[in-house]
Amino acid sequence: QGQLVESGGGLVQPGGSLRLSCAATGTIFSIYTMAWYRQNPGKQRELVASISTGGSTYYPDSVKGRFTISRDNAKNTVYLQMSSLKPEDTAVYYCYMNIGYTDYWGQGTQVTVSS
């Protein structure tokens, strides 16, 4: 079975950048969709980026042009490059992978955008 391990969160000033990473460990067969979500207390978890096995990406308007998702299939890893960060990007970010048609979630990493 797989386990997702996230890294890269932290505190950044508005306009700054951060890169999140998420690696799948354990026995991994086929990884299909990879994605990043975020969530604030009392709010629903929202999708911020996804990438298919073929490399097709999706971003909601709130992050389009500022966030970039990428994947390294050889390393079973997904990345989220975040630029021009805004205070409203503050949230706990979760990575997601569909591995062998089973959903897996990372433990979450806090991203705080504040001066």
Coordinates of N, CA, C and O in Angstrom, one line a residue:
Q1 N 0.8 -1.2 0.0 CA 0.0 0.0 0.0 C 0.9 1.2 0.0 O 2.0 1.2 0.5
G2 N 0.3 2.3 -0.5 CA 1.0 3.6 -0.6 C 0.8 4.5 0.5 O -0.3 4.4 1.2
Q3 N 1.7 5.4 0.8 CA 1.5 6.4 1.8 C 2.1 7.7 1.1 O 3.1 7.7 0.4
L4 N 1.5 8.8 1.4 CA 1.9 10.1 0.8 C 2.6 10.9 1.9 O 2.0 11.1 3.0
V5 N 3.7 11.5 1.5 CA 4.5 12.3 2.5 C 4.7 13.6 1.8 O 5.4 13.8 0.8
E6 N 4.2 14.7 2.5 CA 4.3 16.0 2.0 C 5.4 16.8 2.6 O 5.8 16.5 3.8
S7 N 5.9 17.8 1.9 CA 6.9 18.7 2.5 C 6.9 20.0 1.8 O 6.3 20.1 0.7
G8 N 7.4 21.1 2.4 CA 7.6 22.4 1.7 C 6.7 23.5 2.2 O 6.8 24.6 1.7
G9 N 5.8 23.3 3.1 CA 5.0 24.4 3.6 C 5.7 25.3 4.5 O 6.9 25.1 4.7
G10 N 5.1 26.4 4.9 CA 5.7 27.4 5.7 C 5.1 28.8 5.7 O 4.0 28.9 5.1
L11 N 5.8 29.7 6.2 CA 5.4 31.1 6.2 C 6.1 31.9 5.1 O 7.3 31.8 5.0
V12 N 5.3 32.7 4.4 CA 5.9 33.4 3.3 C 5.2 34.8 3.2 O 4.0 34.9 3.6
Q13 N 5.9 35.8 2.8 CA 5.3 37.1 2.6 C 4.4 37.2 1.4 O 4.7 36.5 0.4
P14 N 3.4 38.1 1.3 CA 2.7 38.3 0.1 C 3.6 38.6 -1.1 O 4.5 39.3 -0.9
G15 N 3.3 37.9 -2.2 CA 4.1 38.1 -3.4 C 5.2 37.1 -3.5 O 5.9 37.0 -4.5
G16 N 5.4 36.3 -2.4 CA 6.5 35.3 -2.4 C 6.1 34.0 -3.1 O 5.0 33.9 -3.6
S17 N 7.0 33.1 -3.0 CA 6.8 31.8 -3.6 C 7.1 30.6 -2.6 O 7.9 30.8 -1.7
L18 N 6.5 29.5 -2.9 CA 6.8 28.3 -2.2 C 6.6 27.1 -3.1 O 5.8 27.2 -4.1
R19 N 7.3 26.0 -2.8 CA 7.2 24.8 -3.6 C 6.8 23.7 -2.7 O 7.6 23.4 -1.7
L20 N 5.7 23.0 -2.9 CA 5.3 21.9 -2.2 C 5.7 20.6 -2.9 O 5.6 20.6 -4.1
S21 N 6.0 19.6 -2.2 CA 6.3 18.3 -2.7 C 5.5 17.2 -2.0 O 5.2 17.3 -0.8
C22 N 5.2 16.1 -2.7 CA 4.5 15.0 -2.2 C 4.9 13.7 -2.8 O 4.8 13.6 -4.1
A23 N 5.5 12.8 -2.0 CA 6.0 11.6 -2.6 C 5.2 10.4 -2.1 O 4.9 10.3 -0.9
A24 N 4.9 9.5 -3.0 CA 4.3 8.3 -2.6 C 5.3 7.2 -2.2 O 6.2 7.0 -3.0
T25 N 5.2 6.6 -1.1 CA 6.1 5.6 -0.6 C 5.4 4.3 -0.5 O 4.1 4.2 -0.5
G26 N 6.1 3.2 -0.3 CA 5.5 1.9 -0.2 C 5.4 1.2 -1.5 O 6.1 1.5 -2.4
T27 N 4.6 0.2 -1.5 CA 4.4 -0.6 -2.8 C 3.5 0.2 -3.7 O 2.3 0.3 -3.4
I28 N 4.0 0.7 -4.8 CA 3.3 1.5 -5.7 C 3.2 0.8 -7.1 O 4.2 0.4 -7.6
F29 N 2.0 0.7 -7.5 CA 1.8 0.2 -8.9 C 1.4 1.3 -9.8 O 2.3 2.1 -10.2
S30 N 0.2 1.6 -10.1 CA -0.1 2.6 -11.1 C -0.7 3.8 -10.4 O -1.6 3.7 -9.6
I31 N -0.1 5.0 -10.7 CA -0.6 6.2 -10.1 C -1.3 7.0 -11.3 O -0.7 7.2 -12.3
Y32 N -2.6 7.3 -11.0 CA -3.3 8.0 -12.1 C -3.3 9.5 -11.8 O -2.3 10.1 -11.8
T33 N -4.4 10.0 -11.5 CA -4.5 11.5 -11.2 C -3.7 11.8 -9.9 O -3.8 11.1 -8.9
M34 N -3.0 13.0 -10.0 CA -2.4 13.6 -8.9 C -3.0 15.0 -8.7 O -3.3 15.6 -9.8
A35 N -3.1 15.5 -7.5 CA -3.7 16.8 -7.3 C -3.3 17.4 -6.0 O -2.7 16.7 -5.1
W36 N -3.6 18.6 -5.9 CA -3.4 19.4 -4.6 C -4.7 20.0 -4.2 O -5.4 20.6 -5.1
Y37 N -5.1 19.9 -3.0 CA -6.3 20.6 -2.4 C -5.8 21.5 -1.3 O -4.7 21.3 -0.8
R38 N -6.7 22.4 -0.9 CA -6.4 23.2 0.3 C -7.7 23.3 1.1 O -8.8 23.2 0.6
Q39 N -7.5 23.6 2.4 CA -8.7 23.7 3.3 C -8.4 24.6 4.5 O -7.3 24.6 5.0
N40 N -9.4 25.5 4.8 CA -9.3 26.3 6.0 C -10.4 25.8 7.0 O -11.4 25.2 6.6
P41 N -10.2 26.1 8.2 CA -11.2 25.7 9.3 C -12.6 26.1 8.9 O -12.8 27.3 8.6
G42 N -13.5 25.2 9.0 CA -14.9 25.5 8.8 C -15.3 25.6 7.3 O -16.4 25.9 7.0
K43 N -14.3 25.4 6.4 CA -14.6 25.4 5.0 C -14.4 24.1 4.3 O -13.7 23.2 4.8
Q44 N -15.0 23.9 3.1 CA -14.8 22.7 2.4 C -13.4 22.7 1.8 O -12.8 23.7 1.5
R45 N -12.9 21.5 1.6 CA -11.6 21.3 0.9 C -11.8 21.6 -0.5 O -12.8 21.2 -1.2
E46 N -10.9 22.4 -1.1 CA -11.1 22.9 -2.5 C -9.9 22.4 -3.3 O -8.7 22.5 -2.9
L47 N -10.2 22.1 -4.6 CA -9.1 21.7 -5.5 C -8.4 22.9 -6.0 O -9.0 23.9 -6.4
V48 N -7.0 22.9 -6.0 CA -6.3 24.0 -6.5 C -5.5 23.6 -7.7 O -5.0 24.5 -8.5
A49 N -5.2 22.3 -8.0 CA -4.5 21.9 -9.2 C -4.6 20.4 -9.3 O -4.6 19.7 -8.3
S50 N -4.7 19.9 -10.6 CA -4.7 18.5 -10.8 C -3.9 18.2 -12.1 O -3.8 19.1 -13.0
I51 N -3.3 17.0 -12.2 CA -2.6 16.6 -13.4 C -2.8 15.2 -13.7 O -2.8 14.3 -12.8
S52 N -3.1 14.9 -14.9 CA -3.5 13.5 -15.3 C -2.2 12.8 -15.6 O -1.1 13.3 -15.7
T53 N -2.4 11.5 -15.9 CA -1.2 10.7 -16.3 C -0.6 11.2 -17.6 O 0.7 11.0 -17.8
G54 N -1.3 11.8 -18.4 CA -0.8 12.3 -19.7 C -0.3 13.7 -19.6 O 0.3 14.2 -20.6
G55 N -0.4 14.3 -18.4 CA 0.2 15.6 -18.2 C -0.8 16.8 -18.3 O -0.4 17.9 -18.2
S56 N -2.0 16.5 -18.6 CA -3.0 17.5 -18.7 C -3.3 18.1 -17.3 O -3.4 17.4 -16.3
T57 N -3.4 19.4 -17.2 CA -3.5 20.1 -16.0 C -4.8 20.9 -15.9 O -5.4 21.3 -16.9
Y58 N -5.2 21.1 -14.6 CA -6.4 21.9 -14.4 C -6.1 22.8 -13.2 O -5.6 22.4 -12.2
Y59 N -6.6 24.1 -13.3 CA -6.5 25.0 -12.2 C -7.8 25.8 -12.1 O -8.3 26.3 -13.2
P60 N -8.3 26.1 -11.0 CA -9.4 27.0 -10.9 C -8.9 28.5 -11.1 O -7.7 28.7 -11.0
D61 N -9.8 29.3 -11.4 CA -9.5 30.7 -11.7 C -8.7 31.4 -10.6 O -7.9 32.3 -10.8
S62 N -9.0 31.0 -9.3 CA -8.4 31.6 -8.2 C -6.8 31.5 -8.1 O -6.1 32.3 -7.5
V63 N -6.3 30.4 -8.8 CA -4.8 30.2 -8.8 C -4.2 30.2 -10.2 O -3.0 30.1 -10.3
K64 N -5.0 30.2 -11.2 CA -4.5 30.1 -12.6 C -3.5 31.2 -12.9 O -3.8 32.4 -12.5
G65 N -2.4 30.8 -13.4 CA -1.3 31.8 -13.7 C -0.4 32.0 -12.6 O 0.7 32.6 -12.8
R66 N -0.7 31.5 -11.4 CA 0.2 31.7 -10.2 C 0.7 30.3 -9.7 O 1.8 30.3 -9.2
F67 N -0.1 29.3 -9.9 CA 0.3 28.0 -9.4 C 0.6 27.1 -10.6 O 0.0 27.1 -11.6
T68 N 1.6 26.2 -10.4 CA 2.0 25.2 -11.4 C 2.1 23.8 -10.8 O 2.9 23.7 -9.9
I69 N 1.4 22.9 -11.3 CA 1.5 21.5 -10.8 C 2.4 20.7 -11.8 O 2.3 20.9 -13.0
S70 N 3.2 19.8 -11.3 CA 4.0 18.9 -12.1 C 4.2 17.6 -11.4 O 3.9 17.5 -10.2
R71 N 4.6 16.6 -12.2 CA 4.7 15.3 -11.6 C 6.0 14.6 -12.2 O 6.4 14.9 -13.3
D72 N 6.6 13.8 -11.3 CA 7.8 13.0 -11.8 C 7.4 11.6 -11.5 O 7.4 11.1 -10.4
N73 N 7.0 10.9 -12.6 CA 6.5 9.5 -12.4 C 7.5 8.6 -12.0 O 7.2 7.6 -11.3
A74 N 8.8 8.8 -12.3 CA 9.9 7.9 -11.9 C 10.1 8.0 -10.4 O 10.5 7.0 -9.8
K75 N 9.7 9.1 -9.8 CA 9.9 9.3 -8.4 C 8.6 9.2 -7.6 O 8.6 9.4 -6.4
N76 N 7.5 9.0 -8.3 CA 6.2 8.9 -7.7 C 5.9 10.2 -6.9 O 5.4 10.1 -5.7
T77 N 6.2 11.3 -7.5 CA 6.1 12.6 -6.8 C 5.4 13.6 -7.6 O 5.5 13.7 -8.8
V78 N 4.6 14.4 -6.8 CA 3.9 15.5 -7.4 C 4.4 16.8 -6.7 O 4.7 16.8 -5.5
Y79 N 4.5 17.9 -7.5 CA 4.9 19.2 -7.0 C 3.9 20.2 -7.2 O 3.1 20.2 -8.1
L80 N 3.9 21.3 -6.4 CA 3.1 22.5 -6.6 C 4.0 23.7 -6.4 O 4.4 24.0 -5.3
Q81 N 4.3 24.4 -7.5 CA 5.0 25.6 -7.4 C 4.0 26.7 -7.3 O 3.1 26.9 -8.1
M82 N 4.1 27.5 -6.2 CA 3.2 28.6 -5.9 C 3.9 29.9 -6.0 O 4.9 30.1 -5.3
S83 N 3.5 30.8 -6.8 CA 4.1 32.1 -6.9 C 3.1 33.2 -6.7 O 1.8 33.0 -6.7
S84 N 3.5 34.5 -6.5 CA 2.7 35.6 -6.3 C 1.6 35.3 -5.3 O 0.4 35.6 -5.4
L85 N 2.1 34.7 -4.2 CA 1.1 34.3 -3.1 C 0.4 35.4 -2.5 O 1.0 36.5 -2.3
K86 N -0.8 35.2 -2.1 CA -1.7 36.2 -1.5 C -2.1 35.7 -0.1 O -2.2 34.4 0.1
P87 N -2.5 36.6 0.7 CA -3.0 36.1 2.1 C -4.2 35.1 2.0 O -4.2 34.2 2.8
E88 N -5.0 35.2 1.0 CA -6.1 34.3 0.8 C -5.7 32.9 0.4 O -6.5 32.0 0.3
D89 N -4.4 32.7 0.1 CA -3.9 31.4 -0.2 C -3.5 30.6 1.0 O -3.2 29.4 1.0
T90 N -3.6 31.3 2.2 CA -3.3 30.7 3.4 C -4.3 29.5 3.7 O -5.5 29.7 3.6
A91 N -3.8 28.3 4.0 CA -4.6 27.1 4.2 C -3.7 26.0 4.5 O -2.4 26.1 4.4
V92 N -4.3 24.9 4.9 CA -3.6 23.6 4.9 C -3.7 22.9 3.5 O -4.8 22.8 3.0
Y93 N -2.6 22.6 2.9 CA -2.6 22.0 1.6 C -2.4 20.5 1.7 O -1.5 20.0 2.4
Y94 N -3.2 19.8 1.0 CA -3.2 18.3 1.0 C -2.9 17.8 -0.5 O -3.5 18.3 -1.4
C95 N -2.0 16.9 -0.6 CA -1.8 16.2 -1.9 C -2.7 15.0 -1.9 O -3.1 14.4 -0.9
Y96 N -3.1 14.7 -3.2 CA -4.0 13.6 -3.4 C -3.4 12.8 -4.6 O -2.8 13.3 -5.6
M97 N -3.5 11.5 -4.5 CA -3.1 10.6 -5.6 C -4.1 9.4 -5.7 O -4.6 8.9 -4.7
N98 N -4.5 9.1 -6.9 CA -5.3 7.9 -7.2 C -4.3 6.8 -7.6 O -3.7 6.9 -8.6
I99 N -4.1 5.9 -6.7 CA -3.1 4.8 -6.9 C -3.9 3.5 -7.0 O -4.5 3.0 -6.0
G100 N -3.8 2.9 -8.1 CA -4.5 1.6 -8.3 C -6.0 1.7 -8.1 O -6.6 0.8 -7.5
Y101 N -6.5 2.9 -8.5 CA -8.0 3.2 -8.3 C -8.4 3.3 -6.9 O -9.6 3.2 -6.5
T102 N -7.4 3.6 -6.0 CA -7.7 3.9 -4.6 C -7.2 5.3 -4.3 O -6.2 5.7 -4.7
D103 N -8.0 6.1 -3.5 CA -7.7 7.5 -3.2 C -6.7 7.5 -2.0 O -7.0 6.9 -0.9
Y104 N -5.7 8.3 -2.1 CA -4.7 8.5 -1.0 C -4.6 10.0 -0.8 O -4.5 10.8 -1.8
W105 N -4.4 10.4 0.5 CA -4.2 11.7 0.9 C -3.0 11.9 1.7 O -2.6 11.0 2.5
G106 N -2.3 13.0 1.5 CA -1.2 13.4 2.4 C -1.7 13.9 3.7 O -2.9 14.0 3.9
Q107 N -0.7 14.1 4.6 CA -1.1 14.5 6.0 C -1.4 16.0 6.1 O -1.9 16.4 7.1
G108 N -1.1 16.7 5.1 CA -1.4 18.2 5.1 C -0.2 19.0 5.5 O 0.6 18.5 6.4
T109 N 0.0 20.1 4.9 CA 1.1 21.0 5.2 C 0.6 22.4 5.2 O -0.1 22.9 4.3
Q110 N 0.9 23.2 6.3 CA 0.4 24.5 6.5 C 1.2 25.5 5.6 O 2.4 25.5 5.6
V111 N 0.4 26.3 4.9 CA 1.0 27.4 4.1 C 0.3 28.7 4.7 O -0.9 28.8 4.7
T112 N 1.2 29.6 5.1 CA 0.7 30.9 5.7 C 1.3 32.0 4.9 O 2.6 32.1 4.8
V113 N 0.5 32.9 4.3 CA 0.9 34.0 3.6 C 0.6 35.3 4.4 O -0.6 35.6 4.5
S114 N 1.6 35.9 4.9 CA 1.4 37.0 5.8 C 2.7 37.9 5.9 O 3.8 37.4 5.8
S115 N 2.5 39.2 6.1 CA 3.6 40.1 6.3 C 3.9 40.3 7.7 O 4.8 41.0 8.1

